[in-house]
CSV table of C-alpha atoms in Angstrom, one decimal:
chain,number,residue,atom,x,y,z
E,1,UNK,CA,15.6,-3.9,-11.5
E,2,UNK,CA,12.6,-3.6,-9.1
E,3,UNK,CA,10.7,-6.8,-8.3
E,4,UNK,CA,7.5,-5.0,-9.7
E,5,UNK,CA,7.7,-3.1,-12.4
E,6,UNK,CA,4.4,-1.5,-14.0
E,7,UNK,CA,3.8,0.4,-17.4
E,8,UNK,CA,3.4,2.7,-18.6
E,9,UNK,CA,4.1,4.9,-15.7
E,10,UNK,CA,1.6,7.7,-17.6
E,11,UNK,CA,-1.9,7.1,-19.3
E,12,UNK,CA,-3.9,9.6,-20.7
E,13,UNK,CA,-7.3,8.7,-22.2
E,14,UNK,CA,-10.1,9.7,-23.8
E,15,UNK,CA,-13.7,9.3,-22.2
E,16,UNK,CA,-15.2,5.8,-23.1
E,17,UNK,CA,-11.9,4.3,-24.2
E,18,UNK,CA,-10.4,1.0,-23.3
E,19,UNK,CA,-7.4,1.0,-20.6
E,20,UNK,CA,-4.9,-1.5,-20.3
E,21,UNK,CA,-2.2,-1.1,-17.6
E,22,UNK,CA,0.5,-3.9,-17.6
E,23,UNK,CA,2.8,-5.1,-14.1
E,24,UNK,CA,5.3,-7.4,-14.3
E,25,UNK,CA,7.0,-8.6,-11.3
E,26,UNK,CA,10.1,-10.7,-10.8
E,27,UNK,CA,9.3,-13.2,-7.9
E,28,UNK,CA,7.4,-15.8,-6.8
E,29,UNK,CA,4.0,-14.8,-5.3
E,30,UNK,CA,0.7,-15.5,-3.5
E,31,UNK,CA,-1.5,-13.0,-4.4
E,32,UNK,CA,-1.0,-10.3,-7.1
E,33,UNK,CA,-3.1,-6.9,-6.3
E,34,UNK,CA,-4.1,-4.2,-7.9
E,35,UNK,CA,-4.9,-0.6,-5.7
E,36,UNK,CA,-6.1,2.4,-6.8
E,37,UNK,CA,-5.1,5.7,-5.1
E,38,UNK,CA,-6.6,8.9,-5.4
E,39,UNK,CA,-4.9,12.1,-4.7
E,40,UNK,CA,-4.9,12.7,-1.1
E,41,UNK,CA,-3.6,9.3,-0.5
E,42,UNK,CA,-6.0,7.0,0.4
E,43,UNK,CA,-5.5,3.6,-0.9
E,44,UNK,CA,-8.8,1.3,-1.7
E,45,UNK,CA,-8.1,-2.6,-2.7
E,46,UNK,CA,-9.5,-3.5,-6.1
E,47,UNK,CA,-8.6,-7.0,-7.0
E,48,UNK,CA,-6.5,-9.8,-5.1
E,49,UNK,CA,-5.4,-12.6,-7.2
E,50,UNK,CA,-3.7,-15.7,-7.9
E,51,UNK,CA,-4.6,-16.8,-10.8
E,52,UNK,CA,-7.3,-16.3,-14.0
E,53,UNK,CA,-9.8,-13.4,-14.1
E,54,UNK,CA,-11.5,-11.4,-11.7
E,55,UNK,CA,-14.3,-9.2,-13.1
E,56,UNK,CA,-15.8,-6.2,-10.8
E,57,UNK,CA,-17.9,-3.9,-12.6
E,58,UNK,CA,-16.2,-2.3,-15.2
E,59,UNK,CA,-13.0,-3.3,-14.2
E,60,UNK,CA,-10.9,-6.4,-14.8
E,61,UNK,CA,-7.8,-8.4,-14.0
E,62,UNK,CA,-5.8,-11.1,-15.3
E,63,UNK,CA,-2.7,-12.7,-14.3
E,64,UNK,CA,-0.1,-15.3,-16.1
E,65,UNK,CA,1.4,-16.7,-13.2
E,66,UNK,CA,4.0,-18.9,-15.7
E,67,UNK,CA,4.8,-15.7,-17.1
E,68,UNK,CA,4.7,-13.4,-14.2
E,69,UNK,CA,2.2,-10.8,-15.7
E,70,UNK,CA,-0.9,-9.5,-14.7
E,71,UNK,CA,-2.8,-6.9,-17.0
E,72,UNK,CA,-5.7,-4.5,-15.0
E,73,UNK,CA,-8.4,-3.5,-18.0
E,74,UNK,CA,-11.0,-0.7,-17.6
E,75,UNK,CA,-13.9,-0.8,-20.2
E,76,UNK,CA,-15.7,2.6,-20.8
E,77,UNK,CA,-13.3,4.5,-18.9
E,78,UNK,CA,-14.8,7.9,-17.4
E,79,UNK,CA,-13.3,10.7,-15.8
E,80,UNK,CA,-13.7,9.7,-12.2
E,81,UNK,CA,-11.5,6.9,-13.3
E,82,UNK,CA,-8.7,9.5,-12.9
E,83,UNK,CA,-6.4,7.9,-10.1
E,84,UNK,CA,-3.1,6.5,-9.5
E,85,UNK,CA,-3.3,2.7,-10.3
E,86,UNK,CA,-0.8,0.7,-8.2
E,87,UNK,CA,0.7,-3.3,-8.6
E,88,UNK,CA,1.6,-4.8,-5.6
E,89,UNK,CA,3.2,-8.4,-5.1
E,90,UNK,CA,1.8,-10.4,-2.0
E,91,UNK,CA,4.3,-12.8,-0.6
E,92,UNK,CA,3.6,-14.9,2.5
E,93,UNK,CA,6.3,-14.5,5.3
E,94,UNK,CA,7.5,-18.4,5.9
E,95,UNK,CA,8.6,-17.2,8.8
E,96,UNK,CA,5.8,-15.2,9.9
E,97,UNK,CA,2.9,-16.1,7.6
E,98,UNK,CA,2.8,-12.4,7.2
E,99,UNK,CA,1.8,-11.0,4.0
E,100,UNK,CA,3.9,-8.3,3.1
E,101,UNK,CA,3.3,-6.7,-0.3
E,102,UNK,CA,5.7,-5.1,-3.0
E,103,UNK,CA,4.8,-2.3,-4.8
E,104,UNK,CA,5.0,-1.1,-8.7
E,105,UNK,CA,5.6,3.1,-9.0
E,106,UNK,CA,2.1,3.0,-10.1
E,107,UNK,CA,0.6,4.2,-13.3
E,108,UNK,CA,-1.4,7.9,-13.4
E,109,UNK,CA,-4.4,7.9,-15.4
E,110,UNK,CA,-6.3,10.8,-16.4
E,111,UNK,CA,-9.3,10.1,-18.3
E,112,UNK,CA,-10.6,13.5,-19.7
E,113,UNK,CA,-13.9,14.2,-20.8
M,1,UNK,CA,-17.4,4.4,9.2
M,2,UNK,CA,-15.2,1.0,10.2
M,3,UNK,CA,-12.2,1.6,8.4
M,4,UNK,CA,-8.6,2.1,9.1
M,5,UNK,CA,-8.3,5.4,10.6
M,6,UNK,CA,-4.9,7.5,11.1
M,7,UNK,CA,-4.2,10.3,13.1
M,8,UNK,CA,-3.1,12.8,12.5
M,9,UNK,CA,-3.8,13.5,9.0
M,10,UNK,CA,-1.2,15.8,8.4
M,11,UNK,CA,2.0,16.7,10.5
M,12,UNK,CA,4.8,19.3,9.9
M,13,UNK,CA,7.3,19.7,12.4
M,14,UNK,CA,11.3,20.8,12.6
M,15,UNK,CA,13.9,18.4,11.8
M,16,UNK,CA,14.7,17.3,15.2
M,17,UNK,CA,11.8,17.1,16.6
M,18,UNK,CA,10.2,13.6,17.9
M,19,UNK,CA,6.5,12.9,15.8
M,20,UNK,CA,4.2,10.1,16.9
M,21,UNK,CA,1.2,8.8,14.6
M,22,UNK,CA,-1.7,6.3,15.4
M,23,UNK,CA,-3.8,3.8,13.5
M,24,UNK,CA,-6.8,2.2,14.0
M,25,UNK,CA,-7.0,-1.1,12.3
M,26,UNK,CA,-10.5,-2.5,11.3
M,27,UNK,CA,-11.3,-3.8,14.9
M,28,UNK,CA,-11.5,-7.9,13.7
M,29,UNK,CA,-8.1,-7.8,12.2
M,30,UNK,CA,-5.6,-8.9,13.8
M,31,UNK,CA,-2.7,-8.2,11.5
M,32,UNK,CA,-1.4,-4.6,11.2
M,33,UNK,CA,1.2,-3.2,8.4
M,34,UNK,CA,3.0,0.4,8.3
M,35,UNK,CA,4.3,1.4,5.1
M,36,UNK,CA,5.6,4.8,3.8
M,37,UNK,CA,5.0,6.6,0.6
M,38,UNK,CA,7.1,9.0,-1.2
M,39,UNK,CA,5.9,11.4,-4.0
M,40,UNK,CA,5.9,9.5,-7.2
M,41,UNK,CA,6.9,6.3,-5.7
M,42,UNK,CA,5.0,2.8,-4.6
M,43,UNK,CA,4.7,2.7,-0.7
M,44,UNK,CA,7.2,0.6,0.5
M,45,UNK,CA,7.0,-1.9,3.7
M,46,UNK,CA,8.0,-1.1,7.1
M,47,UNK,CA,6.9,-3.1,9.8
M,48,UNK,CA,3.9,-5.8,10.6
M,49,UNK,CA,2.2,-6.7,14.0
M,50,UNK,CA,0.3,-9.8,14.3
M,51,UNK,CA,-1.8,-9.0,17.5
M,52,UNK,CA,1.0,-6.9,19.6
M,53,UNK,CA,3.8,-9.0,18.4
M,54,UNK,CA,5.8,-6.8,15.7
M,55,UNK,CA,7.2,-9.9,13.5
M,56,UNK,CA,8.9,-7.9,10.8
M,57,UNK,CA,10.8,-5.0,10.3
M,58,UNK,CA,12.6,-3.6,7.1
M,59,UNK,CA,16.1,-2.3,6.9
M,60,UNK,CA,14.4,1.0,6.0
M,61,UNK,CA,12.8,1.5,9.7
M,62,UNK,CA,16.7,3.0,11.4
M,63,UNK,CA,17.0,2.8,14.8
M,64,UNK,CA,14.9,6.3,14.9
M,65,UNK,CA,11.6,4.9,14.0
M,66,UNK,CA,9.5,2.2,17.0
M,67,UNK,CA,6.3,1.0,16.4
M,68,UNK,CA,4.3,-0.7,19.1
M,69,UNK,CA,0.9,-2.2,19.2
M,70,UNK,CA,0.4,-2.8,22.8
M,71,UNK,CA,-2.8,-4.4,22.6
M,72,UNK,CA,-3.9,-6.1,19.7
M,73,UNK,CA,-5.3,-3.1,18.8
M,74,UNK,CA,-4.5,0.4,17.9
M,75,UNK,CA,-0.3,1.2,16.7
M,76,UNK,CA,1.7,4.2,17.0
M,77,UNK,CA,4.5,4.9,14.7
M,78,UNK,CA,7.2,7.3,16.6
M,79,UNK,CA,9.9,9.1,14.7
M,80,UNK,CA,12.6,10.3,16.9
M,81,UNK,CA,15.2,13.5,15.8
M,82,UNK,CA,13.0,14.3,12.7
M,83,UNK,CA,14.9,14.4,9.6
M,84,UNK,CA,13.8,15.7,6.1
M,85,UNK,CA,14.3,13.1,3.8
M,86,UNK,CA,11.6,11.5,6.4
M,87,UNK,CA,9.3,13.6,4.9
M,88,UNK,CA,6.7,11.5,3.4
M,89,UNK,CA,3.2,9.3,3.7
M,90,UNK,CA,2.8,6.9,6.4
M,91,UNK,CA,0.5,4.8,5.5
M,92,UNK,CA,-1.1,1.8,8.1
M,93,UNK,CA,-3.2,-1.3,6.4
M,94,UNK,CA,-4.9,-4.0,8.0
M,95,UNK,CA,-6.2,-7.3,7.7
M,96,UNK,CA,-7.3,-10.4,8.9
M,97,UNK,CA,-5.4,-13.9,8.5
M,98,UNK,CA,-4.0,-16.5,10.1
M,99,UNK,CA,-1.5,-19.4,9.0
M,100,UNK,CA,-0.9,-18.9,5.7
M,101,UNK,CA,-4.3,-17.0,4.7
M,102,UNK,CA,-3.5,-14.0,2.5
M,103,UNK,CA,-6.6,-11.3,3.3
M,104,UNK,CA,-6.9,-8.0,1.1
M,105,UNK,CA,-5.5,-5.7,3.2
M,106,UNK,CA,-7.9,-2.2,4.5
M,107,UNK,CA,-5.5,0.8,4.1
M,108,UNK,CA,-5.8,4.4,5.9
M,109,UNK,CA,-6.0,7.7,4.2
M,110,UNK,CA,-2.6,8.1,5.5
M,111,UNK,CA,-0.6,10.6,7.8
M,112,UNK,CA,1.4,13.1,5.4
M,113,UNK,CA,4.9,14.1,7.6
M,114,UNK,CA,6.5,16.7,6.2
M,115,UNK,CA,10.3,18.3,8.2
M,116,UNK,CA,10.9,21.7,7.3
């Protein structure tokens, strides 16, 4: 079982619809993100947190920390949504105060017109 | 532009042949993260530098792969004897912390490696 696991590992949507991709993950943590990548590979932070909501424009995230779940919600999706969608688990090195991060498989969504 | 840059973008090179990339953190940050992506799949952790100090390295990075940092500032990630199933996206982040801050972390476009 991976430490992260995201779903589902395929979206397609319709223009203007409402997108919920789920990540569960399987250890302790101190930050949960969520990164989107577009093809070509270049990764762009979207949220880092460790608890609550965070709101940034059309997008949101949640996290349950008792229940190890965070949800990443996109309202009035549109095509340039279209991107790979990607669940990482921060943990802090005790050794090395590093923050290494675990990733989900991601989820593809295509949002068509 | 004051992102994290990597060089080269794309590489393809003969299985057996040495490769070397570079990254460019943003120049504040001070911690520096390799991790490499194959199709389909999450990236997955290699190494981290705080400053020039490498202070982690996964089981992944074999005794082919070194990364230095001899600075602070720029890393190179060197493959040695190429083989395919290293065939894949190297990707470098960055970010600034200290103690037990946890930063977002600034990642590159990525250097794609494919051994033919």
């Amino acid at each position: 079982k991976n430490e992260v696991e995201q779903s589902p590992q395929n979206l397609t949507a319709q223009e203007g619809e409402f997108i919920t991709i789920n990540c569960s993950y399987s250890v302790g943590i101190s930050a949960l993100h969520w990164l989107q990548q577009h093809p070509g590979g270049g990764i762009v932070s979207l949220f880092m947190l460790s608890s609550g909501k965070k709101k940034h424009g059309r997008l949101i995230a949640t996290i349950n920390i008792q229940e190890k779940h965070s949800s990443l919600h996109i309202t009035a999706s549109h095509p340039r949504d279209s991107a790979v969608y990607i669940c990482a688990a921060g943990h802090i090195s005790q050794e090395t105060s590093g923050s290494r991060l675990t990733f989900g498989e991601g989820t593809q969504l295509t949002v068509n017109p | 532009d004051t992102g994290v840059s990597q060089d080269p973008r794309h590489k393809i090179t003969k299985r057996g042949q040495n490769v070397t990339f570079r990254c460019d953190p943003i120049s504040e940050h001070n911690r520096l993260y390799w991790y490499r992506q194959t199709l389909g799949q999450g990236p997955e952790f290699l190494t981290y530098f705080q400053n020039e100090a490498q202070l982690e390295k996964s089981r992944l990075l074999s005794d082919r792969f070194s990364a230095e940092r001899p600075k602070g500032s720029f890393s190179t990630l060197e493959i040695q004897r190429t083989e395919q199933g290293d065939s894949a996206m190297y990707l470098c982040a960055s970010s600034r912390g200290g103690g037990s801050y946890n930063s977002p972390l600034h990642f590159g476009n990525g250097t794609r490696l494919t051994v033919t």
